[in-house]
Tab-separated table of C-alpha atoms (C1' of nucleotides) in Angstrom:
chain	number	residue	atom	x	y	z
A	68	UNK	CA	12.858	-21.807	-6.874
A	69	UNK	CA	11.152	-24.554	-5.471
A	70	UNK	CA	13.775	-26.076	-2.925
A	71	UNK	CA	11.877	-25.368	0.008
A	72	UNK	CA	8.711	-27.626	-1.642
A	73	UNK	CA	8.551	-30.296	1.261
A	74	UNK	CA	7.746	-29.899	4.617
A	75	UNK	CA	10.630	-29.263	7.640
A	76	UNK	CA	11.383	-27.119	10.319
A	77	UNK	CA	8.941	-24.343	9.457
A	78	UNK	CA	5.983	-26.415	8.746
A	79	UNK	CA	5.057	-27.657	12.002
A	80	UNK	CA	2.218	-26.395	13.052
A	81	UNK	CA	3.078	-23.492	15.284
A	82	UNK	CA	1.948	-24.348	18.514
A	83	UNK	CA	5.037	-23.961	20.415
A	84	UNK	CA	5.679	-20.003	19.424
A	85	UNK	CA	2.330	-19.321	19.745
A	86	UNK	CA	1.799	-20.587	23.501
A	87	UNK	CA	5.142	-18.744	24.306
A	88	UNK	CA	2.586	-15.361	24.485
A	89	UNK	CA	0.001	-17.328	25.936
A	90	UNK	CA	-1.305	-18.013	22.610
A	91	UNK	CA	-3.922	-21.188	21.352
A	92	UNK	CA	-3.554	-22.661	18.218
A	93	UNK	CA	-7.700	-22.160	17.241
A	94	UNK	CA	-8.574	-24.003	14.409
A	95	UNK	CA	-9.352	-20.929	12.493
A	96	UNK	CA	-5.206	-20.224	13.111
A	97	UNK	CA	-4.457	-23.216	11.761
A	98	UNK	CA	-6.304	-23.477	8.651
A	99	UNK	CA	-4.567	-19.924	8.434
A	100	UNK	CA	-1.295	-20.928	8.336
A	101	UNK	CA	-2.324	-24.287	6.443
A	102	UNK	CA	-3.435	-21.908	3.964
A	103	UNK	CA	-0.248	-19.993	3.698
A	104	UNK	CA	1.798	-23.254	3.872
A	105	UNK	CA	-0.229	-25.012	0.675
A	106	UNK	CA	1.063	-22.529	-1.671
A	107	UNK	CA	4.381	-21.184	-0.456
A	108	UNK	CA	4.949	-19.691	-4.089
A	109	UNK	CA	1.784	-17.495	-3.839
A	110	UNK	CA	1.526	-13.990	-2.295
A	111	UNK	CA	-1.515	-14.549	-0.852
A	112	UNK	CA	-3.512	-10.858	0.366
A	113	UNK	CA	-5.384	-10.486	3.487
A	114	UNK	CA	-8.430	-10.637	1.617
A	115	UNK	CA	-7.548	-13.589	-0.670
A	116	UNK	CA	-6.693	-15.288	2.714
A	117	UNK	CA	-9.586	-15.126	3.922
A	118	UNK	CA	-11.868	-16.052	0.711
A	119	UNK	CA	-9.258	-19.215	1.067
A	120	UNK	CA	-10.628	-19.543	4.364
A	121	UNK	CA	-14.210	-19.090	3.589
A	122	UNK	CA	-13.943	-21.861	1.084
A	123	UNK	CA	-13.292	-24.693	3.602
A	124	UNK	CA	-14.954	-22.734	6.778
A	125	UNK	CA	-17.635	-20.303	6.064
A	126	UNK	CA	-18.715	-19.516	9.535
A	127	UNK	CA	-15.281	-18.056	9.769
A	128	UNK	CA	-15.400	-13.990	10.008
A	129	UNK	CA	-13.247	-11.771	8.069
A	130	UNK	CA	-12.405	-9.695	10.927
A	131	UNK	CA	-11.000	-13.613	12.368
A	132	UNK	CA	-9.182	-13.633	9.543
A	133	UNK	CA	-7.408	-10.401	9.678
A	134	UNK	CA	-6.612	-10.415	13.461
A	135	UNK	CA	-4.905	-13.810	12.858
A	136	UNK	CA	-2.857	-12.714	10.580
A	137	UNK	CA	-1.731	-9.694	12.900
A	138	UNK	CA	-1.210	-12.193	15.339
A	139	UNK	CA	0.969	-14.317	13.238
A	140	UNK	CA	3.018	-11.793	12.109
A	141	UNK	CA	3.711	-10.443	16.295
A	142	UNK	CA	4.975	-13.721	16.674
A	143	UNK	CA	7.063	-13.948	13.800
A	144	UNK	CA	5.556	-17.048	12.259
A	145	UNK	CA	4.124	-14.966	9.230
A	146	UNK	CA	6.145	-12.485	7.096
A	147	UNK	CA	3.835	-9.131	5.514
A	148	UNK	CA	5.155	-7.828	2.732
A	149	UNK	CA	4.133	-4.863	1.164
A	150	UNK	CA	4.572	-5.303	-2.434
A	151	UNK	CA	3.183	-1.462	-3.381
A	152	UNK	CA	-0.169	-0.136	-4.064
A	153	UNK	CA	-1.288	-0.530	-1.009
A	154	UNK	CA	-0.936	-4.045	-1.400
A	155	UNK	CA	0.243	-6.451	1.337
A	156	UNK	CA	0.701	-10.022	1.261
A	157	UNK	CA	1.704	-12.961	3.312
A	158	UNK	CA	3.668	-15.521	3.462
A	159	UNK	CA	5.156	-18.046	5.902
A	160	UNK	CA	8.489	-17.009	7.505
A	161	UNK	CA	11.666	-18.210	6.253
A	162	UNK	CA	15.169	-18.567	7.541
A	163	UNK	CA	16.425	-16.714	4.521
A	164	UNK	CA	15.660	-13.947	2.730
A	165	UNK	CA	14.187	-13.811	-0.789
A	166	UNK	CA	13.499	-10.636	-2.337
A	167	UNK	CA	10.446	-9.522	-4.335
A	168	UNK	CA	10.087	-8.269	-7.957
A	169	UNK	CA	6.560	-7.212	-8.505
A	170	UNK	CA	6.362	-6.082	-12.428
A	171	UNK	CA	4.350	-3.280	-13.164
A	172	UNK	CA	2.869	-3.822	-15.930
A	173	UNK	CA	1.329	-7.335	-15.216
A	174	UNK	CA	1.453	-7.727	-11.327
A	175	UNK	CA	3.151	-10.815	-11.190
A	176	UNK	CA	5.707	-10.981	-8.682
A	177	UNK	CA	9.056	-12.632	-9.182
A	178	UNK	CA	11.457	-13.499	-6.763
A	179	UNK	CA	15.530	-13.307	-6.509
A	180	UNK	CA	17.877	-14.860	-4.514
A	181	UNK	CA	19.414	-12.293	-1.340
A	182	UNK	CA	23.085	-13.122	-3.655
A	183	UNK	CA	22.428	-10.660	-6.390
A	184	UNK	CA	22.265	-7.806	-4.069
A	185	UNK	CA	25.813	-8.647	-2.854
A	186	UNK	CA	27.263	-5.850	-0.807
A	187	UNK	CA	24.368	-3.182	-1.651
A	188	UNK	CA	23.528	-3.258	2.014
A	189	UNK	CA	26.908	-2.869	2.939
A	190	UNK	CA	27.483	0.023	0.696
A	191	UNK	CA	24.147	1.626	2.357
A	192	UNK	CA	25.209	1.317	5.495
A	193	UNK	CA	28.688	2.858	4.497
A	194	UNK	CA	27.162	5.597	2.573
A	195	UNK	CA	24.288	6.907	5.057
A	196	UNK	CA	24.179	4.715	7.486
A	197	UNK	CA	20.896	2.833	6.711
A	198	UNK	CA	21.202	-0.918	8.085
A	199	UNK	CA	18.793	-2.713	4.555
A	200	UNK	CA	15.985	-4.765	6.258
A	201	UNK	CA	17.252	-8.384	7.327
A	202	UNK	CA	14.030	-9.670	5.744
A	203	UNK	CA	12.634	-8.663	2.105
A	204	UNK	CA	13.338	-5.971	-0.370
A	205	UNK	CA	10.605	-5.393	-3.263
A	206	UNK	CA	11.834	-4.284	-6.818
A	207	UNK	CA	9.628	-3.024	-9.178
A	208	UNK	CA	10.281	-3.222	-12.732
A	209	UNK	CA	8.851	-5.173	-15.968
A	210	UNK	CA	9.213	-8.982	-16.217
A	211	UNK	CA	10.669	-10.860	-18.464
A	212	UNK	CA	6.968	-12.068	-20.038
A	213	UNK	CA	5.889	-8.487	-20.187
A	214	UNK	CA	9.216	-7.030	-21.924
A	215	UNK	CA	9.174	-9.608	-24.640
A	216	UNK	CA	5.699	-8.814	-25.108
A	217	UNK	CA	6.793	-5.541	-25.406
A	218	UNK	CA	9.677	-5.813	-27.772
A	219	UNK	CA	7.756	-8.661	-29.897
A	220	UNK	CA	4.125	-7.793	-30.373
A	221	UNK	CA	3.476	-11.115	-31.616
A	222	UNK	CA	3.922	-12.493	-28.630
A	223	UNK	CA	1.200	-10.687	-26.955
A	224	UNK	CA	-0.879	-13.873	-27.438
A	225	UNK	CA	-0.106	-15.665	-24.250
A	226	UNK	CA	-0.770	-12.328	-22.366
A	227	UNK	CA	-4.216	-10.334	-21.788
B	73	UNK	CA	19.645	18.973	-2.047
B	74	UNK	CA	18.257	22.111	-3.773
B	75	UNK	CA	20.070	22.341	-6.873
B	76	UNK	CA	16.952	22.795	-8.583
B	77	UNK	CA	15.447	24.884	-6.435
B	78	UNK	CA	15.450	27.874	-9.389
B	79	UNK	CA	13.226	27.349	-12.651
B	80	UNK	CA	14.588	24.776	-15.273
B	81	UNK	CA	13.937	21.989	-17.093
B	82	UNK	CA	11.380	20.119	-14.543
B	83	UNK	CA	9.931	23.273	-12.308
B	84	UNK	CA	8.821	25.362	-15.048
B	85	UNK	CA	5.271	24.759	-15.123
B	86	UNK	CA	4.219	21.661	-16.875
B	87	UNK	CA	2.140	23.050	-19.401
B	88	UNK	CA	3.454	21.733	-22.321
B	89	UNK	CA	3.482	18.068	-21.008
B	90	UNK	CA	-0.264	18.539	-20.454
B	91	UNK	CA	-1.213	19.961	-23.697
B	92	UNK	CA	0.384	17.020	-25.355
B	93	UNK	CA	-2.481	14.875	-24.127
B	94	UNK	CA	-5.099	17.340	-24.605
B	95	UNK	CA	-4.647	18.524	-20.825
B	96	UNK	CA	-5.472	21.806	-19.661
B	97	UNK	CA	-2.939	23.332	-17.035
B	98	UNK	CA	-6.051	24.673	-14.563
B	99	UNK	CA	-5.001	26.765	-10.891
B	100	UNK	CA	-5.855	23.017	-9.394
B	101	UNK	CA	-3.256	21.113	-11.150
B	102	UNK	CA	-0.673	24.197	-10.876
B	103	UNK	CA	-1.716	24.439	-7.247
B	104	UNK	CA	-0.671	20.783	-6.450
B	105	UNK	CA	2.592	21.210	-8.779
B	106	UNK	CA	3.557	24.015	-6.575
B	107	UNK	CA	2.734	21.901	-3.742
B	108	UNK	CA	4.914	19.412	-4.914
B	109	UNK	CA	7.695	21.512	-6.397
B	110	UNK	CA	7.654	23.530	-3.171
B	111	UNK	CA	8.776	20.260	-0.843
B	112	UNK	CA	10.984	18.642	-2.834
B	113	UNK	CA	12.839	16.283	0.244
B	114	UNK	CA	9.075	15.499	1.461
B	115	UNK	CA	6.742	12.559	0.638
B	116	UNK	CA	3.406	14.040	0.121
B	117	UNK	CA	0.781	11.451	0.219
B	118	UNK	CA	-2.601	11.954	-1.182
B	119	UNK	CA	-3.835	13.129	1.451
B	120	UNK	CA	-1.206	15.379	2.744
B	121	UNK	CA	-1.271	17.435	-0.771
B	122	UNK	CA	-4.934	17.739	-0.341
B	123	UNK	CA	-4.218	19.070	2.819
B	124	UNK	CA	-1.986	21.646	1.366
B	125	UNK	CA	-4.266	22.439	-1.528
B	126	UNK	CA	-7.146	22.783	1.035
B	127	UNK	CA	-4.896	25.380	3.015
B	128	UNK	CA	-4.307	27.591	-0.049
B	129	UNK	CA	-8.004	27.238	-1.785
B	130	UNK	CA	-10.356	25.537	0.620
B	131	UNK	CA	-13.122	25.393	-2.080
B	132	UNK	CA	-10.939	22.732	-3.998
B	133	UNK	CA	-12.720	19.327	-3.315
B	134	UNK	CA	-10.697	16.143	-2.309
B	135	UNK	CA	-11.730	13.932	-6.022
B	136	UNK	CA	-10.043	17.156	-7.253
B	137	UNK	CA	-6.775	16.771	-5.845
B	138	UNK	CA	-6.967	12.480	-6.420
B	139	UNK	CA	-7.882	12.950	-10.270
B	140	UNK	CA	-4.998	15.319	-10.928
B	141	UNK	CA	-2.348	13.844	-9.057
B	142	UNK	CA	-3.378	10.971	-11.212
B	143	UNK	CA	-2.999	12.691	-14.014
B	144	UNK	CA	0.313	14.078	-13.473
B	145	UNK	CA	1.134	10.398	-12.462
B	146	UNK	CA	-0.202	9.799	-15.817
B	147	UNK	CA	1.481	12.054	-17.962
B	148	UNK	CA	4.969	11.666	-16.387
B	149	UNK	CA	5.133	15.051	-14.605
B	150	UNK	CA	4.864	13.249	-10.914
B	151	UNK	CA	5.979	10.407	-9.438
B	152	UNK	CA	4.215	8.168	-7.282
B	153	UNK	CA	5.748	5.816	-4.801
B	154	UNK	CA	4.576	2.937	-2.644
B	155	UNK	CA	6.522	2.795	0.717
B	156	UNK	CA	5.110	0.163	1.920
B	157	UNK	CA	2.109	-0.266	4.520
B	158	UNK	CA	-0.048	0.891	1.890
B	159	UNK	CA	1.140	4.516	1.901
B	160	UNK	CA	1.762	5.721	-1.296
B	161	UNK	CA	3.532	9.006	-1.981
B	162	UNK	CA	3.855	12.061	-4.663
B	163	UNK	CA	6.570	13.774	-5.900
B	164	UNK	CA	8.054	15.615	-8.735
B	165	UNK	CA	9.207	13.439	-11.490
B	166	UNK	CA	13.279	13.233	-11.537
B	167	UNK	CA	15.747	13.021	-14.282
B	168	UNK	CA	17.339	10.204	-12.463
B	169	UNK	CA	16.759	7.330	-10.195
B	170	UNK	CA	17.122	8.088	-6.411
B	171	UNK	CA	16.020	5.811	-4.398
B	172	UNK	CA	14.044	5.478	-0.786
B	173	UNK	CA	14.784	3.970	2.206
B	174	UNK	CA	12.255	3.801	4.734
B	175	UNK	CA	12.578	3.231	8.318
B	176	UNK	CA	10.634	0.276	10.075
B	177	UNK	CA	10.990	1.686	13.355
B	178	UNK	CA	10.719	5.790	12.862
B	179	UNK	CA	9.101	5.562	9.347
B	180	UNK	CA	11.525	8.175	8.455
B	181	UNK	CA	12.676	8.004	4.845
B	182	UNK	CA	16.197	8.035	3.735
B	183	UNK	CA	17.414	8.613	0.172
B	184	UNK	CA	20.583	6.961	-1.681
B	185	UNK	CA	22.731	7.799	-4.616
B	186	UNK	CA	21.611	4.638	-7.459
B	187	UNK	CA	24.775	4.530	-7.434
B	188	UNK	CA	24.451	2.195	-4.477
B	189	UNK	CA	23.279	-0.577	-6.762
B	190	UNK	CA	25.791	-0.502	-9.253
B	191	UNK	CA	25.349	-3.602	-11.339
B	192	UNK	CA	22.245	-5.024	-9.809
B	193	UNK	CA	20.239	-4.631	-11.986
B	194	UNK	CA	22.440	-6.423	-14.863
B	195	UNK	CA	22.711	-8.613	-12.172
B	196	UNK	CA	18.857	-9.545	-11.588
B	197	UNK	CA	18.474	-9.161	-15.490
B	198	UNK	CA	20.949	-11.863	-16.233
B	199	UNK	CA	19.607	-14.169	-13.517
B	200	UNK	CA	15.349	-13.970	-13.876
B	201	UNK	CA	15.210	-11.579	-16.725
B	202	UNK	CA	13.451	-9.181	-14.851
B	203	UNK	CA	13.971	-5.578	-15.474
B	204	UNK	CA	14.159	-3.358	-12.359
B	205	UNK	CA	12.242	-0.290	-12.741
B	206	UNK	CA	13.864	3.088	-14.663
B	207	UNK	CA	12.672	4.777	-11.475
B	208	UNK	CA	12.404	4.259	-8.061
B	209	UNK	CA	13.255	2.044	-5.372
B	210	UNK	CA	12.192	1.151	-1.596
B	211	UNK	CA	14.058	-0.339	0.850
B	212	UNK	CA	12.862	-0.996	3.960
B	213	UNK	CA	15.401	-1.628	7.030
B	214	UNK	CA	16.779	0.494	10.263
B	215	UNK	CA	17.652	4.182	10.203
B	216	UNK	CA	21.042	5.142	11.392
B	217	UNK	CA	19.237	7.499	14.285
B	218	UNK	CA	17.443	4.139	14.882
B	219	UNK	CA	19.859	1.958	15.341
B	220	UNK	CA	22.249	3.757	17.247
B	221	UNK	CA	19.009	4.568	19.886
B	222	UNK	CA	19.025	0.798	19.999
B	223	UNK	CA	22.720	0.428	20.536
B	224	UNK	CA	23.076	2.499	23.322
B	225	UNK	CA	19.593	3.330	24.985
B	226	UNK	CA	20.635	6.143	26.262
B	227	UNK	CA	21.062	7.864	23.242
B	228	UNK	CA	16.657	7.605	23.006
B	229	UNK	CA	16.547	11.307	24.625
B	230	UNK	CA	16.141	12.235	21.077
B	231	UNK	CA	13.486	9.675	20.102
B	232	UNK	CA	10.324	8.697	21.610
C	188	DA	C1'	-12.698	-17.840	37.224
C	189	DT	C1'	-9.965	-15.948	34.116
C	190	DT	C1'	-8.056	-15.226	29.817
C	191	DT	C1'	-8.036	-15.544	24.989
C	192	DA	C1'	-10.624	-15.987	20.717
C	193	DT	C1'	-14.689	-15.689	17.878
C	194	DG	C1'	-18.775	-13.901	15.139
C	195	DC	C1'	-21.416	-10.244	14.062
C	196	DA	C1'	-22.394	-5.659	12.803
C	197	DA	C1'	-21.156	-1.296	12.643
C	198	DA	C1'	-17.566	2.176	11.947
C	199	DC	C1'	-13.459	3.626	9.824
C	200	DG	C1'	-10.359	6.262	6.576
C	201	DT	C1'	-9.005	6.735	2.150
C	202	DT	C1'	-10.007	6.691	-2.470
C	203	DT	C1'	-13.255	6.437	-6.381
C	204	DT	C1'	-17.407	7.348	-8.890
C	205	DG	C1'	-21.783	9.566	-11.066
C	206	DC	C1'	-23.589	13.464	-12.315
C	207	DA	C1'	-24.685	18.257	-12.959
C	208	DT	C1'	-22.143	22.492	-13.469
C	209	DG	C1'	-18.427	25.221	-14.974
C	210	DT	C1'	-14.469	26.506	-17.898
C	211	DG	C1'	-11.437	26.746	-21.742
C	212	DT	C1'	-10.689	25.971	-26.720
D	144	DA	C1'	-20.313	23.184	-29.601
D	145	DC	C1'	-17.325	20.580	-27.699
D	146	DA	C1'	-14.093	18.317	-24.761
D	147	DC	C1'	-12.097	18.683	-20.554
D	148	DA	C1'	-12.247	19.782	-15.536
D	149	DT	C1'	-14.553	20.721	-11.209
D	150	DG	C1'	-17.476	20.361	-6.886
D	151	DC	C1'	-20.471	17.821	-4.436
D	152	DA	C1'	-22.385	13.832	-2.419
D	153	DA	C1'	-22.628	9.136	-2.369
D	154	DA	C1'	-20.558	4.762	-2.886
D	155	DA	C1'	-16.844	1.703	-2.699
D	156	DC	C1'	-12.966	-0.495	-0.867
D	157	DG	C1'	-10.312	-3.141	2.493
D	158	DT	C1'	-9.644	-3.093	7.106
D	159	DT	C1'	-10.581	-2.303	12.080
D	160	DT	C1'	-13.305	-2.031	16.277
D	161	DG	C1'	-16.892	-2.771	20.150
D	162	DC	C1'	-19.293	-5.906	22.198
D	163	DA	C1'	-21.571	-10.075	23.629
D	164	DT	C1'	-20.705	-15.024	23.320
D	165	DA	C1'	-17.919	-19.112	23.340
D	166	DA	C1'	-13.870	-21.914	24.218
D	167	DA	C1'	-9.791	-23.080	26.373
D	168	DT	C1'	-6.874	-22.904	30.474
DNA sequence: ATTTATGCAAACGTTTTGCATGTGT
DNA sequence: ACACATGCAAAACGTTTGCATAAAT
């Protein structure tokens, strides 16, 4: 779940697809998408984005923050994903997709790999004509920490 | 689509669900139930049922209408569901699963059989442990209306 | 010179809360 | 009388916007 740990094509810094729309790579962008490149594993929220960014550059607005991150996501080099409850995260884009499993009891979100959905979008698209997303899907459900927790009270100790 | 369009099971009025928990079935909470029960293929947000309720008994205030659908949410009678983009919608809780799938491009929202899924859910169980949800489940992606606009342009007449 | 980007502050829209009043049990 | 529910107004929340300034082209 970690394969994609070291830096390659998608690291770079973006400058190239940004310029394309007449775009700069500000600093402020940058320590955006260095942010969102540290911790590839993390579903990061506007808002915990920008506290990120606050850390290392407190002059930096919110509002900075926020239209950054709409501009990253125009151009493709960020991916939102809504992850329910009104709330959205982001992540860096990838070549591949990798689907969400947000449990609802303790938030954490899981991810699969696009194989175990197999031909579901295929059967979509055969049965009303609905072409699945090329990008993410979220699940919701219970994780596997919070249904042993459930079945084996004891184990309630590593939890809240 | 309206199979239970006449009083059974689910449309009789809730009352006994309510009393369970000490609830009190008041004209608000049968108001927005009605609401609900009335559009049955339509995903009332928050807002929109307040809208409704405000139509039919303009003295009922907003908190009103977001404290009961909570409760309903609460006590299993209504079922609330995140399509993405931070809008979250109501409806009447189902025996079974059907699931949602939301259009990127039109925002118009599709439903499938769960029969769609077939073993994916084993699948994602055997592979993270992760339980999908007993309920409900999103999928964004392209609209068949959507994608055929796209295919041949001139078929947008209908569209935008 | 022109465009793009920033900081600031103020506005936004939806949802939540505190509190006094009302209603049912 | 008591617990539950309501209306109202105010606050909260995350996000967005207008505008003057600053930086890059």
């Amino acid at each position: 779940m970690t394969e994609h740990a070291r830096g390659h094509t998608h690291s770079a810094a973006p400058e190239a697809a940004l310029r394309e729309g007449g775009r700069r790579l500000t600093p402020q962008r940058a320590m955006i998408w260095e942010i969102l490149r540290a911790e590839p594993d993390t579903h990061l929220s506007a808002e915990e984005v920008a506290a990120r960014v606050h850390e290392r550059m407190p002059q930096v607005n919110a509002s900075t923050v926020y239209r950054n991150l709409d501009v990253l996501v125009e151009d493709g080099l960020v991916l939102r994903t809504d992850l329910g409850e009104s709330r959205a995260f982001f992540e860096l884009a990838h070549e591949h997709a990798h689907h969400h499993l947000v449990c609802e009891s303790c938030g954490a979100v899981d991810h699969v790999h696009d194989d175990v959905f197999a031909d579901v979008p295929a059967r979509i698209h055969d049965s009303v004509g609905f072409r699945v997303g090329g990008r993410e899907v979220t699940l919701h459900g219970i994780c596997r920490q919070c249904a042993d927790a459930a079945r084996d009270p004891r184990a309630n100790e590593r939890d809240s």
